[in-house]
Amino acid sequence: MRPAPPLPEGERRRLLDGAHHDPHAHLGAHPVRGGIAFRTLRPYARAVTVLSRGLRAELRDEGDGFFGGVLPMTEVPEYELLVRYGAEPGEDEVRLTDPYRFLPSLGELDLHLITEGRHEDLWRVLGAHPMTYAGTAGTRFTVWAPNARGVRLAGDFNYWDGTALPLRSLGSAGIWELFVPGVGAGALYKFEVTGPDGARALRADPMARRTECPPANASIVEASTYEWDDAAWLAARADRPAHAAPLSVYEVHLASWRPGLSYRELAEQLPAYVKDLGFTHVELMPVAEHPFGGSWGYQVTGFYAPTARLGTPDDFRYLVDELHRAGIGVLMDWVPAHFPKDEWALARFDGTPLYEHADPARAEHPDWGTLEFDFGRREVRNFLVANAVYWCEEFHIDGLRVDAVASMLYLDYSREDGQWTPNQHGGRENLDAVAFLQEMNATVYRRCPGVITAAEESTAWDGVTRATHHVGEGGFGGLGFGFKWNMGWMHDSLTYMTKEPVHRKYHHGEMTFSMVYAYSENYILPISHDEVVHGKRSLVAKMPGDWWQQRANHRAYLGFMWAHPGKQLLFMGQEFAQGAEWAEGHGPDWWLLDSAYAAECDHRGVRDVVRALNQEYVRTPALWERDTDPGGFSWIDGGASEDNVFAFLRFAADGSPLVAVSNFSPVPRPGYRLGVPEEWETWREVLNTDDLRYGGSGILNPEP
């Protein structure tokens, strides 16, 4: 073994400081004059020996953890390194394959697509991927950090010291890569990123597909072994357009629905409960990993990782699979608007504003203390578009409810004059966010048949659910969502319901106004978690009157909601008239349904009416088949304000009708006269929320 050519001091310093863009140029094995030069960086090692087909040659200690030497060979052999940490030969030795003997494992096409912001399978190339490469088992680590001076890999496999594992830059794409033999699924890791100013920080992998359970925040190498059993569900879900199909959603905060249950334990209880109540879908929150439980999952740090609080990614797949096997679709809350500032996560990831906007006025969200994504940067847009596809393809999610869309669409959202800059046309629309949402929706609908997207959008933006290629009056193409949450209906109808019946006649228009714009978008009527927290009171507690009257109002309101054009969503606990506000720490008050509780029948009656509404809804096409067709609705009497009565007709595609009548006064009205179409001579009452079995007074209409 001869001494290796000396390593230039500048290169040596950059490698030790974690600021080298091409460690493979100096580490590993390279042809030199007179043989093959070997060099490795192994801090704390006492000796390093090269092993190759009977050859055993000890490298020379070059100081600072470098070991090198030249062997008289004509070509680079397959070799291993024997690293000794003990004082004596054979003591504390580790035999390993040198990570620096491998060529890059990412192809030019992948790098080109990443650079263009068009890699729809981004999760398959970035992050940590166990693989066999050049006949060697290990894990490829890749990360986007275009402004970093260097990136190193730290994990439980190297005592969280990244000195020995610097990644190489793959050029203008800003991607850093290293294949590490011997590291497999389950290993913990982070990237040690050296920023332009030389400062180093340990960062969780933005593309990690599994994480530690908070408050721990390391990324975990993940390899799924799950075998799906929902092929029939996936094949059939696109058979009928979602807007012309029944869609009744039960919103669930997974961590508190039954506190303490894992994904697999939830899979034993949740599908049966939802199926029994007749809901067609669940909407899950939170799903993506987040550091603070009190954020309910709306401040995400692990956009590609299901929260580890309830189990592994394959455990989450099992829950989705079981829901599908029960015939229940799965929607999830998806949060592309913003992310928290945790120093180990996305904020200033490579030492510069990267995922957030470079302009602090554009980056800081004024309401939530978070950072907004830079939707104008193609790599960031790619990160989010691919993320939407990822959840649908890797976890068989049937729909994405996109959070806080209004905050994305407007440059002046929650900002005062002087705190925002108009767009290039002088308007307040965020053109980058518009383009991102259009691309996301178009990509999801193209790649994932039967999947739906729904916007939580609280303004009068034109064309939320219009196709992206159809330009509206405002000059914009549609955003391309399948549905929009009807926040106006929710606000107006709850305002009406909170009034004492004697005052409701003055607010009658708040219940009828929704029909003025009901067909401007494809709507979902939401009574979500946002309406039953932070002093807003639970749904039943919003109602006026004594306990009996509150429940009567609650049931009547649900009847009006299920009959109104649009799909419906109800948050957990509201299906059995929980009186207390929801809190993520303890979840619904299931004890209210305990037979030992004196008022159990009151709560069970409300849950029974929800079940009956869902059953009647699913078997009555008039309630969902023409939700987006004005011809599917007709007022019978929308002006009976003195009576607090609303009466209207719903029609199925074949013209068959359903009459919905709501009496929101505490006064029975016998012989109340309503007009109906002449071609149907007799009518049958199919559901009455005042039925005794639901806790009502039993004033029914049993005769045709």
XYZ file of C-alpha atoms in Angstrom:
704
model
C 0.000 0.000 0.000
C 1.510 3.282 -1.126
C 0.380 6.691 0.109
C -2.507 8.195 -1.848
C -2.052 11.534 -3.605
C -2.519 14.187 -0.917
C -6.000 15.650 -0.571
C -5.883 19.437 -1.197
C -6.420 21.309 2.044
C -9.441 23.173 0.708
C -11.161 19.941 -0.350
C -10.276 18.353 2.967
C -11.765 21.267 4.882
C -14.963 21.280 2.821
C -15.484 17.554 3.414
C -14.966 17.941 7.152
C -17.275 20.970 7.289
C -20.079 19.244 5.388
C -19.834 21.767 2.572
C -18.655 19.649 -0.371
C -20.828 19.237 -3.465
C -18.990 16.178 -4.848
C -17.563 13.890 -2.137
C -17.419 11.009 -4.636
C -14.602 12.835 -6.425
C -12.312 12.225 -3.437
C -13.842 9.327 -1.516
C -14.107 5.764 -2.785
C -11.761 4.174 -5.340
C -10.273 6.025 -8.333
C -7.658 5.136 -10.991
C -4.407 7.071 -10.503
C -0.936 6.738 -11.937
C 0.466 3.464 -10.722
C -2.751 1.864 -9.462
C -6.072 2.452 -7.743
C -6.358 5.038 -4.988
C -8.701 4.290 -2.089
C -9.847 6.935 0.371
C -12.536 6.957 3.052
C -13.640 9.345 5.774
C -14.294 7.449 8.999
C -14.208 9.655 12.111
C -13.190 7.893 15.337
C -11.793 4.843 13.480
C -8.419 3.435 14.548
C -7.800 1.620 11.273
C -9.474 0.907 7.929
C -8.648 -2.128 5.765
C -9.622 -2.781 2.139
C -10.951 -6.311 1.494
C -11.289 -7.644 -2.058
C -11.180 -11.246 -3.319
C -8.507 -12.485 -0.981
C -6.815 -9.108 -0.773
C -6.430 -7.462 2.605
C -4.640 -4.108 2.703
C -4.674 -1.563 5.509
C -5.102 2.077 4.466
C -2.835 4.771 5.828
C -4.152 7.129 8.508
C -4.170 10.615 6.930
C -5.573 12.369 10.003
C -8.969 13.927 10.800
C -10.641 10.583 10.069
C -9.284 10.203 6.531
C -7.696 6.923 5.513
C -6.137 6.384 2.091
C -3.663 4.529 -0.041
C -2.834 3.241 -3.525
C -2.824 -0.420 -4.510
C -1.069 -1.641 -7.670
C -4.205 -2.582 -9.619
C -5.321 -1.883 -13.169
C -9.050 -1.439 -12.468
C -11.339 -0.724 -9.559
C -12.305 -4.027 -7.915
C -15.410 -4.930 -5.932
C -14.317 -4.281 -2.393
C -15.436 -3.815 1.193
C -14.050 -1.827 4.077
C -13.179 -3.278 7.481
C -13.352 -0.388 9.938
C -11.797 -0.915 13.363
C -12.784 1.288 16.292
C -11.120 -0.767 18.999
C -7.570 -0.360 20.219
C -6.460 -3.844 19.160
C -6.885 -5.751 15.850
C -10.228 -7.563 15.734
C -11.734 -5.323 18.434
C -14.941 -3.396 17.569
C -14.668 -4.008 13.836
C -17.389 -3.218 11.304
C -17.398 -4.690 7.792
C -19.256 -2.577 5.254
C -19.635 -1.781 1.569
C -18.254 1.635 0.663
C -21.111 4.012 -0.318
C -18.680 5.889 -2.577
C -18.113 3.053 -5.044
C -21.566 3.536 -6.662
C -22.653 5.708 -9.572
C -25.763 7.918 -9.164
C -28.954 5.859 -9.157
C -31.209 8.670 -10.434
C -31.598 8.896 -14.199
C -31.396 11.973 -16.414
C -35.143 11.831 -17.158
C -35.975 11.984 -13.447
C -33.677 14.968 -12.974
C -35.145 16.709 -16.016
C -38.719 16.231 -14.797
C -37.793 17.487 -11.329
C -36.138 20.572 -12.820
C -39.225 21.248 -14.925
C -41.551 20.706 -11.938
C -43.349 17.925 -13.788
C -42.415 14.743 -11.906
C -45.836 13.417 -10.931
C -44.231 10.389 -9.186
C -41.887 12.531 -7.111
C -42.174 10.297 -4.049
C -40.671 7.409 -6.024
C -37.386 9.258 -6.635
C -36.906 11.615 -3.662
C -36.679 10.603 -0.024
C -35.363 7.281 1.302
C -35.873 4.165 -0.817
C -34.680 0.676 0.174
C -33.410 -1.033 -2.978
C -30.882 -3.400 -4.426
C -28.463 -1.410 -6.538
C -25.596 -2.949 -8.503
C -26.255 -6.189 -6.645
C -26.027 -4.548 -3.209
C -28.885 -4.081 -0.747
C -29.194 -0.652 0.828
C -31.135 2.604 0.743
C -30.923 5.513 -1.675
C -31.261 8.892 0.006
C -32.170 11.912 -2.138
C -33.221 15.420 -1.186
C -33.884 18.739 -2.926
C -31.730 21.507 -1.454
C -30.540 23.703 -4.349
C -28.915 26.450 -2.264
C -27.081 24.204 0.210
C -23.285 24.172 0.272
C -23.411 20.561 1.350
C -25.718 17.834 2.648
C -24.777 14.907 4.900
C -26.759 11.941 6.176
C -27.132 11.294 9.899
C -29.060 8.472 11.501
C -29.151 5.725 14.074
C -26.832 3.747 11.758
C -23.968 6.251 12.246
C -24.683 7.545 15.765
C -26.253 10.707 14.260
C -22.870 11.915 13.053
C -23.101 12.688 9.343
C -19.384 13.376 8.831
C -18.773 10.053 7.059
C -21.797 10.249 4.748
C -21.820 13.426 2.626
C -24.208 13.383 -0.339
C -23.261 14.478 -3.846
C -24.996 17.194 -5.833
C -26.512 16.019 -9.105
C -26.143 19.354 -10.831
C -28.599 22.124 -11.628
C -31.646 20.171 -10.402
C -30.591 20.911 -6.823
C -30.842 17.222 -5.914
C -28.383 15.579 -3.507
C -28.005 11.788 -3.562
C -26.246 8.923 -1.781
C -26.780 5.168 -1.887
C -25.896 3.669 1.513
C -25.404 -0.116 1.553
C -26.662 -2.039 4.549
C -29.295 0.508 5.621
C -32.848 -0.796 5.330
C -36.454 -0.227 6.334
C -36.922 1.017 9.874
C -33.715 3.043 10.054
C -33.989 6.556 11.531
C -32.383 9.415 9.641
C -32.176 13.153 8.993
C -30.305 15.347 6.550
C -27.586 17.609 7.919
C -27.844 20.631 5.634
C -25.114 23.266 5.395
C -26.606 26.544 4.220
C -25.005 29.268 2.112
C -23.781 30.990 5.292
C -22.064 27.828 6.542
C -24.593 27.155 9.298
C -25.576 23.505 9.699
C -28.964 22.129 10.736
C -30.451 18.647 11.053
C -33.583 18.457 8.924
C -36.301 15.856 8.650
C -36.800 14.557 5.125
C -39.556 16.571 3.353
C -40.384 13.405 1.377
C -40.263 10.996 4.338
C -42.966 8.360 3.999
C -42.772 7.504 7.684
C -41.778 9.450 10.791
C -41.162 8.983 14.469
C -44.093 9.579 16.778
C -44.188 13.212 17.944
C -42.622 14.897 19.789
C -39.727 12.898 18.264
C -39.263 14.023 14.669
C -36.739 11.838 12.844
C -37.636 10.379 9.469
C -37.847 6.599 9.060
C -36.868 4.534 6.032
C -40.095 2.923 4.849
C -40.893 -0.023 2.587
C -44.527 -1.068 2.341
C -45.406 -4.772 2.354
C -49.171 -4.246 2.396
C -51.360 -6.251 0.012
C -54.602 -4.456 -0.852
C -57.983 -6.156 -0.999
C -60.127 -3.370 -2.454
C -59.723 -3.891 -6.190
C -63.487 -4.183 -6.684
C -64.061 -0.903 -4.837
C -61.478 0.978 -6.911
C -62.825 -0.468 -10.158
C -66.390 0.631 -9.380
C -65.925 4.053 -7.770
C -65.765 5.888 -11.104
C -68.896 4.249 -12.514
C -71.100 7.215 -11.642
C -70.202 10.930 -11.444
C -69.897 11.910 -7.791
C -72.164 14.944 -8.144
C -74.969 12.638 -9.357
C -74.427 10.002 -6.656
C -75.240 9.841 -2.935
C -72.536 11.451 -0.812
C -73.107 11.622 2.931
C -69.947 12.219 4.947
C -69.091 11.469 8.582
C -66.131 13.652 9.624
C -63.754 11.946 12.036
C -60.821 13.172 14.083
C -59.001 9.871 14.167
C -56.979 10.402 17.323
C -60.025 11.239 19.449
C -62.909 9.274 17.911
C -62.081 6.515 20.368
C -59.019 7.869 22.206
C -56.176 5.400 22.433
C -57.113 3.264 19.432
C -54.530 2.533 16.748
C -55.255 2.483 13.010
C -55.818 -1.280 13.165
C -58.046 -1.028 16.228
C -60.020 1.752 14.551
C -60.423 -0.580 11.561
C -62.285 -3.001 13.844
C -64.828 -0.394 14.993
C -65.090 2.630 12.679
C -66.262 0.899 9.447
C -69.043 -0.950 11.272
C -70.223 2.202 13.051
C -70.257 4.326 9.891
C -71.945 1.591 7.865
C -74.625 1.131 10.537
C -75.437 4.861 10.410
C -75.654 4.766 6.615
C -72.967 7.312 5.759
C -71.401 6.726 2.351
C -68.040 8.307 3.187
C -65.788 9.297 6.050
C -63.561 12.339 6.077
C -60.442 11.800 8.161
C -58.514 14.441 10.076
C -55.660 14.568 10.765
C -53.725 12.227 8.491
C -50.407 13.791 7.474
C -47.797 14.035 10.237
C -47.828 17.161 12.396
C -45.876 18.095 15.531
C -48.668 19.640 17.641
C -51.797 17.581 18.281
C -53.803 20.687 19.119
C -53.438 21.858 15.505
C -55.763 18.957 14.530
C -53.347 18.145 11.712
C -53.600 21.524 9.996
C -49.926 22.422 10.561
C -48.153 19.681 8.655
C -44.459 18.817 8.773
C -44.622 15.371 7.143
C -46.640 15.822 3.970
C -45.918 12.278 2.752
C -46.239 10.447 6.084
C -49.428 9.325 7.865
C -49.191 10.402 11.493
C -47.242 7.891 13.558
C -49.435 8.546 16.603
C -51.756 5.723 15.521
C -49.380 3.287 13.816
C -47.356 2.663 10.689
C -48.197 3.635 7.099
C -49.236 0.041 6.404
C -51.527 0.181 9.431
C -53.176 3.230 7.889
C -53.506 1.344 4.594
C -55.288 -1.407 6.519
C -57.812 1.089 7.925
C -58.559 2.471 4.448
C -58.852 -1.068 3.079
C -61.332 -2.071 5.784
C -63.452 1.004 5.140
C -63.530 0.145 1.443
C -64.455 -3.454 2.224
C -67.400 -2.048 4.195
C -68.453 0.003 1.163
C -67.344 3.331 2.626
C -65.338 5.920 0.704
C -62.429 7.681 2.391
C -61.803 11.411 2.123
C -58.929 13.114 3.910
C -58.119 16.662 4.893
C -55.240 17.930 2.769
C -53.372 21.107 3.728
C -51.335 22.669 0.885
C -51.789 26.275 1.998
C -49.123 26.583 4.688
C -46.685 24.824 7.029
C -45.241 25.511 10.502
C -41.893 27.143 11.245
C -40.288 24.265 13.164
C -36.545 24.544 12.617
C -36.139 20.830 11.807
C -38.813 20.837 9.096
C -39.469 22.807 5.892
C -38.818 26.377 7.028
C -35.651 27.753 5.350
C -34.847 24.156 4.525
C -31.518 24.708 2.765
C -30.654 27.858 4.700
C -32.755 30.045 2.420
C -36.502 30.502 1.806
C -37.178 27.427 -0.300
C -40.682 26.070 0.175
C -41.895 29.465 1.414
C -41.907 32.684 -0.605
C -38.672 34.695 -0.603
C -40.635 37.887 0.166
C -41.344 37.818 3.945
C -44.592 39.689 3.350
C -45.726 36.847 1.078
C -44.274 34.043 3.227
C -45.749 34.810 6.635
C -49.366 33.860 7.202
C -50.824 36.646 9.355
C -53.411 34.500 11.146
C -51.723 31.214 11.979
C -48.065 31.992 12.635
C -47.077 29.719 9.762
C -45.411 30.028 6.365
C -47.231 29.976 3.043
C -45.928 27.891 0.163
C -44.346 29.648 -2.804
C -46.812 28.433 -5.422
C -44.893 30.225 -8.162
C -41.846 28.000 -7.750
C -42.220 24.986 -10.015
C -40.415 22.559 -7.679
C -42.681 23.564 -4.780
C -45.758 23.204 -6.967
C -44.462 19.778 -8.027
C -43.954 18.802 -4.361
C -47.623 19.532 -3.634
C -49.196 18.192 -6.838
C -47.284 14.930 -6.475
C -48.356 14.821 -2.830
C -52.025 14.932 -3.808
C -51.492 12.065 -6.255
C -49.434 10.170 -3.656
C -52.248 9.928 -1.129
C -54.705 8.774 -3.787
C -52.419 6.181 -5.359
C -50.398 4.906 -2.411
C -53.194 4.914 0.187
C -56.241 4.552 -2.096
C -57.774 7.766 -0.770
C -61.051 8.532 -2.574
C -61.056 12.283 -2.137
C -59.153 15.298 -0.866
C -60.852 18.037 1.110
C -58.487 20.940 0.471
C -58.165 23.213 3.484
C -58.046 27.020 3.532
C -58.396 27.582 -0.221
C -59.491 31.192 0.253
C -56.227 32.004 2.042
C -54.370 30.755 -1.044
C -56.428 32.586 -3.654
C -56.114 36.142 -2.374
C -52.931 38.159 -1.921
C -54.711 40.405 0.592
C -56.156 37.573 2.690
C -56.086 38.814 6.325
C -53.760 41.633 5.266
C -54.329 45.358 5.544
C -53.589 48.006 2.913
C -49.839 48.319 2.485
C -49.214 44.763 3.628
C -49.620 43.190 0.214
C -48.603 43.804 -3.394
C -51.077 43.512 -6.306
C -50.495 40.945 -9.030
C -49.182 41.858 -12.482
C -52.664 42.936 -13.552
C -53.195 45.111 -10.507
C -55.595 42.638 -8.882
C -55.616 40.856 -5.562
C -55.780 37.332 -6.947
C -52.797 35.069 -6.285
C -52.190 33.919 -9.858
C -49.572 31.380 -8.770
C -52.016 29.720 -6.367
C -54.714 29.664 -9.050
C -52.331 27.896 -11.449
C -51.300 25.431 -8.746
C -54.875 24.487 -7.831
C -55.786 24.063 -11.484
C -52.771 21.812 -12.060
C -53.426 19.788 -8.916
C -57.075 19.154 -9.762
C -56.379 18.344 -13.402
C -53.607 15.916 -12.434
C -55.623 14.126 -9.747
C -58.693 13.715 -11.953
C -56.550 12.471 -14.855
C -54.524 9.966 -12.870
C -57.038 8.755 -10.283
C -60.455 7.837 -11.763
C -63.283 8.231 -9.282
C -61.333 10.430 -6.864
C -62.948 13.744 -5.913
C -61.543 17.014 -4.618
C -63.491 19.459 -2.442
C -62.502 23.036 -1.657
C -63.019 24.662 1.707
C -63.491 28.057 0.076
C -65.461 30.715 1.912
C -65.707 33.515 -0.666
C -67.636 34.074 -3.885
C -64.710 33.114 -6.129
C -66.078 32.414 -9.582
C -65.723 28.853 -10.828
C -64.326 26.810 -7.936
C -65.939 23.676 -9.385
C -65.821 24.761 -13.021
C -63.505 22.889 -15.394
C -60.047 24.446 -15.670
C -60.369 25.058 -19.426
C -63.665 26.962 -19.120
C -63.040 30.668 -18.631
C -65.545 32.581 -16.528
C -66.618 36.207 -16.390
C -63.624 37.128 -14.276
C -61.239 35.934 -16.962
C -60.043 32.897 -15.049
C -60.454 29.282 -15.939
C -62.234 27.194 -13.343
C -60.217 25.843 -10.425
C -61.318 22.325 -11.344
C -62.566 21.098 -7.959
C -65.293 18.480 -7.864
C -67.065 20.121 -4.913
C -67.057 23.253 -2.808
C -67.998 23.459 0.847
C -71.079 25.682 1.130
C -69.873 27.907 3.947
C -72.598 30.443 3.216
C -75.366 27.892 3.756
C -73.712 26.718 6.955
C -73.382 30.230 8.368
C -76.852 31.425 7.346
C -78.757 28.328 8.417
C -77.029 28.145 11.806
C -77.745 31.833 12.364
C -81.429 31.119 11.719
C -81.484 28.083 14.002
C -79.935 29.925 16.948
C -82.853 32.397 17.020
C -85.858 31.854 19.251
C -88.764 30.662 17.067
C -90.683 33.856 17.724
C -87.870 35.811 16.068
C -87.203 33.439 13.164
C -89.723 35.117 10.873
C -87.329 38.073 10.675
C -84.530 35.754 9.477
C -86.557 33.616 7.091
C -84.475 34.710 4.108
C -81.340 33.302 5.661
C -82.752 29.821 5.078
C -83.979 30.478 1.540
C -81.053 32.545 0.271
C -78.928 29.447 -0.390
C -81.252 28.527 -3.278
C -80.337 31.776 -5.055
C -76.832 30.414 -5.696
C -77.321 26.664 -5.092
C -76.400 25.769 -8.686
C -73.438 28.114 -9.089
C -71.131 25.343 -7.819
C -71.279 21.676 -6.822
C -71.850 22.026 -3.100
C -71.307 20.041 0.091
C -73.269 21.266 3.128
C -70.802 21.094 6.054
C -71.433 20.919 9.765
C -67.775 20.329 10.510
C -65.421 20.368 13.478
C -64.931 24.122 12.977
C -68.537 24.752 14.013
C -68.373 22.916 17.366
C -65.177 24.263 18.991
C -63.717 27.426 20.524
C -66.883 28.682 22.182
C -69.165 28.056 19.202
C -70.947 25.284 21.170
C -72.038 21.913 19.872
C -74.822 21.699 17.297
C -77.572 20.850 19.794
C -76.329 23.478 22.252
C -76.734 26.179 19.574
C -80.483 25.550 19.550
C -82.858 27.680 21.662
C -85.305 26.383 24.229
C -85.185 23.661 26.860
C -83.525 20.284 26.360
C -86.534 18.768 24.589
C -86.853 21.770 22.263
C -83.139 21.789 21.546
C -83.285 18.172 20.402
C -86.409 18.847 18.338
C -84.629 21.741 16.618
C -81.543 19.587 16.119
C -83.519 16.792 14.450
C -85.552 19.197 12.297
C -82.383 20.969 11.184
C -80.767 17.672 10.134
C -83.929 16.822 8.184
C -83.755 20.169 6.362
C -80.039 19.643 5.685
C -80.455 16.145 4.229
C -83.310 17.324 1.969
C -81.555 20.485 0.746
C -79.737 20.307 -2.614
C -76.078 19.406 -2.106
C -74.210 16.656 -0.338
C -73.870 16.698 3.441
C -71.151 16.372 6.058
C -71.574 15.931 9.812
C -68.827 15.964 12.426
C -68.576 13.148 14.953
C -70.571 13.553 18.145
C -73.222 15.659 16.437
C -74.972 12.495 15.247
C -76.096 11.822 18.828
C -76.536 15.420 20.039
C -73.473 15.689 22.232
C -73.983 18.742 24.422
C -70.348 19.573 25.062
C -67.993 21.156 22.569
C -65.533 18.806 20.914
C -61.988 18.749 22.269
C -59.239 16.699 20.659
C -58.045 15.561 24.079
C -61.069 13.408 24.875
C -63.293 13.156 21.810
C -67.052 12.431 21.766
C -68.973 11.752 24.971
C -69.848 8.142 24.201
C -71.157 7.672 27.728
C -74.279 9.576 26.640
C -75.273 6.389 24.774
C -74.739 4.143 27.776
C -77.965 2.416 28.780
C -77.153 3.165 32.425
C -77.443 6.904 31.722
C -80.944 8.234 32.398
C -81.101 10.426 29.266
C -79.536 7.825 26.995
C -82.725 7.465 24.945
C -82.630 11.205 24.093
C -79.239 10.870 22.450
C -79.961 7.513 20.881
C -83.107 8.986 19.325
C -81.095 11.664 17.537
C -78.641 9.052 16.290
C -81.575 6.966 15.065
C -82.887 9.894 13.037
C -79.452 10.326 11.423
C -79.512 6.651 10.473
C -83.033 6.983 9.075
C -82.097 10.108 7.107
C -79.112 8.352 5.542
C -81.167 5.278 4.678
C -83.915 7.328 3.055
C -81.323 9.499 1.329
C -79.486 6.605 -0.319
C -82.683 4.919 -1.576
C -84.254 8.159 -2.871
C -82.554 9.398 -6.082
C -84.539 12.642 -5.890
C -82.297 13.653 -2.972
C -78.993 13.366 -4.860
C -79.377 12.582 -8.552
C -79.987 16.182 -9.674
C -78.058 18.095 -7.015
C -76.451 20.281 -9.680
C -79.540 20.645 -11.896
C -81.986 23.503 -11.152
C -84.737 21.326 -12.608
C -84.315 18.977 -9.659
C -85.753 21.510 -7.190
C -88.937 23.545 -6.882
C -90.275 25.647 -4.035
C -93.745 24.795 -2.812
C -93.673 27.610 -0.270
C -90.495 29.529 0.468
C -92.276 32.535 1.939
C -94.154 31.190 4.971
C -92.094 33.300 7.346
C -94.919 33.815 9.857
C -95.245 30.040 10.185
C -91.486 29.262 10.205
C -92.272 26.720 7.494
C -90.263 25.735 4.400
C -91.676 23.375 1.776
C -90.070 22.277 -1.471
C -89.930 19.482 -4.037
C -86.950 17.425 -5.136
C -87.023 15.448 -8.403
C -85.040 12.430 -9.571
C -83.752 12.077 -13.117
C -86.889 10.135 -14.085
C -89.078 12.878 -12.600
C -90.155 11.015 -9.459
C -90.648 13.539 -6.638
C -90.029 13.936 -2.936
C -91.663 16.645 -0.827
C -89.682 18.124 2.084
C -91.509 20.180 4.692
C -89.822 21.775 7.708
C -91.726 23.340 10.589
C -89.258 25.379 12.649
C -91.826 26.644 15.130
C -92.770 24.805 18.350
C -96.430 24.974 17.302
C -98.159 21.936 15.725
C -100.029 22.931 12.565
C -102.786 20.391 11.854
C -104.401 20.512 8.412
C -101.620 22.692 7.031
C -102.279 23.176 3.320
C -99.535 22.562 0.737
C -99.709 22.505 -3.052
C -98.183 19.558 -4.924
C -98.003 18.585 -8.615
C -101.299 17.248 -9.981
C -99.873 14.156 -11.677
C -99.260 12.458 -8.296
C -102.542 11.958 -6.467
C -101.357 10.357 -3.229
C -98.332 10.891 -1.046
C -96.763 8.832 1.724
C -94.788 10.189 4.673
C -91.451 8.361 4.695
C -89.699 10.147 7.558
C -90.798 12.495 10.320
C -88.212 13.807 12.794
C -91.017 14.289 15.347
C -91.549 10.522 15.571
C -91.687 9.161 19.131
C -88.854 6.731 18.375
C -86.557 9.684 17.707
C -87.577 11.461 20.911
C -90.324 13.545 19.309
C -93.923 14.187 20.276
C -95.382 11.680 17.850
C -97.381 14.058 15.657
C -97.227 12.097 12.391
C -99.122 11.770 9.129
C -99.666 8.020 8.858
C -102.390 8.037 6.201
C -101.818 8.512 2.451
